[in-house]
Short mmCIF file of C-alpha atoms and ligand atoms in Angstrom, two decimals:
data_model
loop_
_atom_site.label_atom_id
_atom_site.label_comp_id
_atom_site.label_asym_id
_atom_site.label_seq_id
_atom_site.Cartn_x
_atom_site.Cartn_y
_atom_site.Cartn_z
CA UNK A 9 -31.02 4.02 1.37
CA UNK A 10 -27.37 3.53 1.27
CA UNK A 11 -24.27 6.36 1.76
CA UNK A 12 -20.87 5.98 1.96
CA UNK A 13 -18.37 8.56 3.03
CA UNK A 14 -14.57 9.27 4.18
CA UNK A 15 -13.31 9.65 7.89
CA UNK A 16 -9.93 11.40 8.48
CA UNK A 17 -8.51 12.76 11.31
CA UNK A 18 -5.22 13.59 13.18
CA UNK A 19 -3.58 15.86 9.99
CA UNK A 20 -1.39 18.05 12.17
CA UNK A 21 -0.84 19.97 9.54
CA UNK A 22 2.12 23.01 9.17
CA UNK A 23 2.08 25.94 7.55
CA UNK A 24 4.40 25.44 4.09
CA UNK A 25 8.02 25.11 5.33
CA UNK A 26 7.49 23.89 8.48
CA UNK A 27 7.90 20.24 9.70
CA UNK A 28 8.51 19.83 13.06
CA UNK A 29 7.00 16.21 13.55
CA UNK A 30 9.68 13.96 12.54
CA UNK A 31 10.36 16.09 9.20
CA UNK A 32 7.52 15.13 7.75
CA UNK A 33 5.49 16.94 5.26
CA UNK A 34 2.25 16.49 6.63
CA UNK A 35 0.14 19.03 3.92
CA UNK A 36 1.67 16.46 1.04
CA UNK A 37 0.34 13.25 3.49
CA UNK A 38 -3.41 15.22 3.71
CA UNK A 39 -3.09 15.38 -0.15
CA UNK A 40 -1.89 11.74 -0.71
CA UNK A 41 -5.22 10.79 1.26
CA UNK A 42 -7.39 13.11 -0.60
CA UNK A 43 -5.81 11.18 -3.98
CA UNK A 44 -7.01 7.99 -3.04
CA UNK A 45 -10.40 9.08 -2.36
CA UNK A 46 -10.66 10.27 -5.85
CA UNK A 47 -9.14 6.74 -7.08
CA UNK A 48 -12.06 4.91 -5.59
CA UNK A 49 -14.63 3.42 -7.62
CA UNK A 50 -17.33 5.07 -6.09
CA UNK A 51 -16.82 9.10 -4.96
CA UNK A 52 -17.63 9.51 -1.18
CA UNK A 53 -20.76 11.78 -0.36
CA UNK A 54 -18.88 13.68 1.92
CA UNK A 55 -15.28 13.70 3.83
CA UNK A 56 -14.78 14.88 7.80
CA UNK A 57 -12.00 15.12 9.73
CA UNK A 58 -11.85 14.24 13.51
CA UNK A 59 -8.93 16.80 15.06
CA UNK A 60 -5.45 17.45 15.71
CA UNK A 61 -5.97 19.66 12.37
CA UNK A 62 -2.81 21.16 13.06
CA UNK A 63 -0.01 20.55 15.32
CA UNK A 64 1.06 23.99 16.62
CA UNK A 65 -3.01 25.51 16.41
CA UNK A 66 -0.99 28.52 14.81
CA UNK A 67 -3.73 31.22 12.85
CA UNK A 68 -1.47 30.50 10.08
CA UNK A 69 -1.75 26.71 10.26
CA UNK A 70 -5.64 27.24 9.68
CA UNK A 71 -5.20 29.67 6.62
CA UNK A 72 -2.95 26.79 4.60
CA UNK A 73 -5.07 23.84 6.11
CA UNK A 74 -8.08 26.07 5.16
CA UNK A 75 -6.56 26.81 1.15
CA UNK A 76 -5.63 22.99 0.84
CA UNK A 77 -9.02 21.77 2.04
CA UNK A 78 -11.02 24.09 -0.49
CA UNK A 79 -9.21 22.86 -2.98
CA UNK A 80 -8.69 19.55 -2.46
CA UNK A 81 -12.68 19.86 -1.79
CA UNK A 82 -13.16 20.79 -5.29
CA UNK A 83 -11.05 18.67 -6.91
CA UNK A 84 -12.84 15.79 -5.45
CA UNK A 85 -16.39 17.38 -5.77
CA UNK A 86 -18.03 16.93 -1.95
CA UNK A 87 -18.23 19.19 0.71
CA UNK A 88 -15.25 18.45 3.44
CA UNK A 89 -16.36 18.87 7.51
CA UNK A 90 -14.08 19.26 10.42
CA UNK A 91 -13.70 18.75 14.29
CA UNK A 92 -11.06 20.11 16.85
CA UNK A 93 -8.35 18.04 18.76
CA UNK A 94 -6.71 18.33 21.65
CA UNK A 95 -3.35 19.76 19.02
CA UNK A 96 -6.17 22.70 17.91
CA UNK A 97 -6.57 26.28 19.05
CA UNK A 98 -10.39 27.40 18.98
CA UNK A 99 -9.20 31.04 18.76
CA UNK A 100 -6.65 30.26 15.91
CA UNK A 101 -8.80 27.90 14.34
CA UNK A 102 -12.10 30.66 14.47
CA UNK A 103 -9.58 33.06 12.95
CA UNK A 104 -7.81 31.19 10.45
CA UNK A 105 -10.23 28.88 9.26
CA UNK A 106 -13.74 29.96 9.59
CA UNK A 107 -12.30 33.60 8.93
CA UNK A 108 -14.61 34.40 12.19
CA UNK A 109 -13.76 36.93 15.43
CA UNK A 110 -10.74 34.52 17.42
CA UNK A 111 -12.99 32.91 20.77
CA UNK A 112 -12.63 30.21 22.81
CA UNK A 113 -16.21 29.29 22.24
CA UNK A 114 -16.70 25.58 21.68
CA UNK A 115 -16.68 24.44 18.13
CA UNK A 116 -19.64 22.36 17.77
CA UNK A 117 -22.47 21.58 14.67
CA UNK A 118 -24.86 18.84 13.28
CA UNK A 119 -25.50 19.03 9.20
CA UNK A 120 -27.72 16.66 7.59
CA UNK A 121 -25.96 15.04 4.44
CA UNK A 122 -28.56 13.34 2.50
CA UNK A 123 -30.40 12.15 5.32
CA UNK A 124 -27.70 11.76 7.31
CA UNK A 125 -27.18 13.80 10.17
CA UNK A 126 -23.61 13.87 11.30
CA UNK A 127 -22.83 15.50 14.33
CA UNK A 128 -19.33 17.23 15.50
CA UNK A 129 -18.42 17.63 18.25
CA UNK A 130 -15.58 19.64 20.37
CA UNK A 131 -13.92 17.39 23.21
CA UNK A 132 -10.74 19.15 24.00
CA UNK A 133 -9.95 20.75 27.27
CA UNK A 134 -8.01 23.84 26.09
CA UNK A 135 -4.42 24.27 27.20
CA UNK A 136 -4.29 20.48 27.74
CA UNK A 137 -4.28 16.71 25.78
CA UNK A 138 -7.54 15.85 27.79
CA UNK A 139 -11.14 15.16 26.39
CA UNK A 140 -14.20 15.77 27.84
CA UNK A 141 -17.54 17.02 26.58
CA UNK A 142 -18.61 19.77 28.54
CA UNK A 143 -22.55 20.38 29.83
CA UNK A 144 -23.09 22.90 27.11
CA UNK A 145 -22.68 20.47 24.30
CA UNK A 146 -24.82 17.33 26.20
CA UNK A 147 -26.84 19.40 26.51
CA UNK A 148 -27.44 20.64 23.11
CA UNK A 149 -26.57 16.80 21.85
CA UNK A 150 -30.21 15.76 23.85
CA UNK A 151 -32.17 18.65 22.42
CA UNK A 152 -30.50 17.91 18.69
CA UNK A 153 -31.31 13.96 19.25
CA UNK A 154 -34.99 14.69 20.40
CA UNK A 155 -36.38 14.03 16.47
CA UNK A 156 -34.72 11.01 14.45
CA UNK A 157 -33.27 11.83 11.26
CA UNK A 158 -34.22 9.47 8.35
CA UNK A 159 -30.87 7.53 8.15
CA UNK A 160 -29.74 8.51 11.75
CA UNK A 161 -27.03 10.10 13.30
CA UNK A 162 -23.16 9.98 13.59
CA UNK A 163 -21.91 11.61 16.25
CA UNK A 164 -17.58 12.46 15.25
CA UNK A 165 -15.46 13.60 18.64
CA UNK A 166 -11.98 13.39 18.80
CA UNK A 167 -10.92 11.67 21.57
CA UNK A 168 -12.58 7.97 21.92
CA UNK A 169 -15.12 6.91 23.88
CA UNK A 170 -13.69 2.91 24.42
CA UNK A 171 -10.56 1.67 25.76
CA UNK A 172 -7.87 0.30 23.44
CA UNK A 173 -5.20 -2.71 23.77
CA UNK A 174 -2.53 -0.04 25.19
CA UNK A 175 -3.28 0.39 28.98
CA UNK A 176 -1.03 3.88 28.74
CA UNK A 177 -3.02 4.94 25.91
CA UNK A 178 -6.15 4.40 28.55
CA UNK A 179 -5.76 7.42 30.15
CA UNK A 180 -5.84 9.86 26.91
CA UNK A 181 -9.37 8.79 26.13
CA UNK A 182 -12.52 11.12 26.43
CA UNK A 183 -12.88 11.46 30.48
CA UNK A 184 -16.74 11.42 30.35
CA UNK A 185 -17.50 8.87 27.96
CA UNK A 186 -20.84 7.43 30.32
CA UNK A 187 -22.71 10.87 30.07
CA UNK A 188 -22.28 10.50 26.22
CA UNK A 189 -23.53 6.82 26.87
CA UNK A 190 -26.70 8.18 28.39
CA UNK A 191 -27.48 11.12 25.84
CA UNK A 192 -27.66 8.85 23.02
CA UNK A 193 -29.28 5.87 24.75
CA UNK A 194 -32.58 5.43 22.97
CA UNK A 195 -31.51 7.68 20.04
CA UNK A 196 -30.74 7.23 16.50
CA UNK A 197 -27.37 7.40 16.69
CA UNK A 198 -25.68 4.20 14.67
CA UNK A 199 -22.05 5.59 15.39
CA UNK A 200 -19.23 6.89 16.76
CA UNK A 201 -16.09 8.21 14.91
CA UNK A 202 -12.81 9.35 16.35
CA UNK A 203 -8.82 9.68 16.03
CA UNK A 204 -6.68 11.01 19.07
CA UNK A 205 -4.69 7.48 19.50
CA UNK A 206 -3.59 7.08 15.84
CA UNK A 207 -4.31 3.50 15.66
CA UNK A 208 -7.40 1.61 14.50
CA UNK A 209 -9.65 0.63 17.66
CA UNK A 210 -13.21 -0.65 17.07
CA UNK A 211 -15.69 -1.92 19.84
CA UNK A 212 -19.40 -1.16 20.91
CA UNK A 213 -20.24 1.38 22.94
CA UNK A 214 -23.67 1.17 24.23
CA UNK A 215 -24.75 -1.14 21.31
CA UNK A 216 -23.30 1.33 18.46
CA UNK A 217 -20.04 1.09 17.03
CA UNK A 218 -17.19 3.13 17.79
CA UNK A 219 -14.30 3.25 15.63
CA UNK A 220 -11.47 5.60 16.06
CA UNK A 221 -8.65 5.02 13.42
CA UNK A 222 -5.08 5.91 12.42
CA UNK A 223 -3.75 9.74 11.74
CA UNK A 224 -3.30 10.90 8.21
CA UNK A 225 -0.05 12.25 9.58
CA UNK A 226 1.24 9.48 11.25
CA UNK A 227 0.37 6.19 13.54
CA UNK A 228 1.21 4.61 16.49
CA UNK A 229 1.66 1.18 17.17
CA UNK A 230 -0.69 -0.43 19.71
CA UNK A 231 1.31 -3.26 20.27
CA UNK A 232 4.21 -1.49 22.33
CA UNK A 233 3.20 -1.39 25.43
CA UNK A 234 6.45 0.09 26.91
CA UNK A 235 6.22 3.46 24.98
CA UNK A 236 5.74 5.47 21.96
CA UNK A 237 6.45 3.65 18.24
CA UNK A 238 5.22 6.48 15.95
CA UNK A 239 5.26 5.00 12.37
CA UNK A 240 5.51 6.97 9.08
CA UNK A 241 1.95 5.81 7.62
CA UNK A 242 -1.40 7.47 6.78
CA UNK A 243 -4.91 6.20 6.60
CA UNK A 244 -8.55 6.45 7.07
CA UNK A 245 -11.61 5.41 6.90
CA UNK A 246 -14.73 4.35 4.35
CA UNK A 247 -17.86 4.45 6.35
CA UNK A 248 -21.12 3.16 4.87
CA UNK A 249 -24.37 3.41 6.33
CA UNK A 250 -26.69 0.78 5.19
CA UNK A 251 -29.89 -0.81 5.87
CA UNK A 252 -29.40 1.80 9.22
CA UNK A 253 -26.28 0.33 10.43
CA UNK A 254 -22.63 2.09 10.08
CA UNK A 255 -19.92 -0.17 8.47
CA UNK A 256 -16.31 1.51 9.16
CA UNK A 257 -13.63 -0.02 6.62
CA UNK A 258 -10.14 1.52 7.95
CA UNK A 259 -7.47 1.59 5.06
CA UNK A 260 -4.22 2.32 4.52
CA UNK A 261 -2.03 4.59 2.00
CA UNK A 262 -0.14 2.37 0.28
CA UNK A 263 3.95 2.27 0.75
CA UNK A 264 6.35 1.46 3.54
CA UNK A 265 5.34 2.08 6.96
CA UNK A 266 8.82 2.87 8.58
CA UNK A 267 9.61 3.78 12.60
CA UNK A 268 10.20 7.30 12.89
CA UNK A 269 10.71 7.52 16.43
CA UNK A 270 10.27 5.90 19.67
CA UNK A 271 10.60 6.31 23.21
CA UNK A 272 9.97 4.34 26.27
CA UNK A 273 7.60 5.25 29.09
CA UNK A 274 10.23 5.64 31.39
CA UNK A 275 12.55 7.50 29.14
CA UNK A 276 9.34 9.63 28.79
CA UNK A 277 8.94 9.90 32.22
CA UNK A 278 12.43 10.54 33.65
CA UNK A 279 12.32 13.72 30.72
CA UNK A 280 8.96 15.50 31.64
CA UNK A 281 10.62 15.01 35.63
CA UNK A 282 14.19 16.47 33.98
FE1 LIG B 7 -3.18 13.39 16.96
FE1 LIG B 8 -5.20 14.13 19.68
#
């Protein structure tokens, strides 16, 4: 059995009006990506989205990320599943989103998609850019991964489990990543998805692939290793799971990729001691 599906993540999305990354419309960047998954030959089964939904976690953020994702849902035809980053507000999102009592109760699910079972999960340490998956959820992650599912699992967390070409980017990875490793030893996990450094980074992580891949809202480039290049380019990614393997294909929006900003580790460094 063969499915195929679409990974986004990192849409730090606004509410209409509001721009405050680099001026740059990031609802009209969500729906570029969402166009090019309709393009494709063949529709994906499904889409999810890895975190950093929005980039101020306001209730209002969720409401308009919430509106564009039902529709944009429709228009395509498949159901649309979504994770929290490290930018997200579990009491803003449970509010504005799920239309739910605001908590700060961990956001976490599994849903089977057509044999499929894909499994979210909630890394961020509230009130601050660190990842780490908490008892509660390895916990439930052991129980859920007791009993295969007939085309395996994916397991989608924001913050990445492997460490990329960037040593600073190193230290903004998922903090436990080895108690992970030993919950889905011996499982039928396949993968690993995830966004957080918003460039494409694929490796093995205890003999499954891990792939986290560029924002829809923007990217970084891996390459500079004395600071911050954020670059004015979207993508994501076509995963296909096949003869039980997952095959990640990370793709770009076409159009020019321009520097929006940059700043040196130092220069970032000398500011946060200002
Ligand atoms: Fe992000
Ligand atoms: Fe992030």
């Amino acid at each position: 059995m063969t499915l195929y599906f679409a990974h986004l993540t990192d849409t730090h999305i606004n509410k209409p009006g509001h721009n405050p990354m680099f001026n740059l419309n990031m609802t009209d960047k969500l729906r570029q990506a969402f166009e090019q998954l309709g393009k494709l030959a063949e529709k994906p089964a499904f889409v999810v989205i890895s975190g950093d939904l929005t980039q101020d976690g306001d209730t209002d953020d969720y409401r308009h990320l919430r509106a564009v994702l039902d529709e944009e849902s429709e228009k395509l035809g498949v159901p649309v599943h979504v994770g929290l980053g490290n930018h997200d507000s579990r009491p803003a999102f449970r509010e504005g989103y799920l239309g739910e009592a605001p908590s700060e109760a961990s956001y976490y699910y599994s849903v089977n998609e057509q044999g499929l079972r894909l499994i979210v999960l909630n890394t961020q340490v509230p009130g601050t850019h660190d990842g780490r998956l908490d008892e509660e959820q390895l916990e439930w992650l052991r129980g859920e991964l007791s009993t295969p599912a007939p085309l395996g699992s994916i397991i989608v967390l924001h913050h990445p489990v492997l460490p990329t070409m960037t040593d600073a980017m190193d230290t903004h990875l998922l903090a436990n990543p080895e108690a992970l490793g030993e919950v889905i030893e011996g499982t039928d996990v396949i993968g690993l998805l995830s966004g957080h450094i918003h460039f494409n980074s694929i490796g093995l992580f205890h003999g499954v692939p891990s792939a986290a891949i560029t924002g829809v809202a923007f990217g970084l480039d891996p390459t500079d290793h004395n600071g911050m290049r954020f670059i004015d380019n979207s993508g994501y990614n076509l995963v296909l799971v096949k003869q039980g393997k997952m095959i990640a294909t990370p793709a770009y929006i076409p159009g020019e990729q321009p520097v929006v900003f940059e700043m040196s580790y130092e220069a970032m460094k000398a500011h946060a001691h200002a």
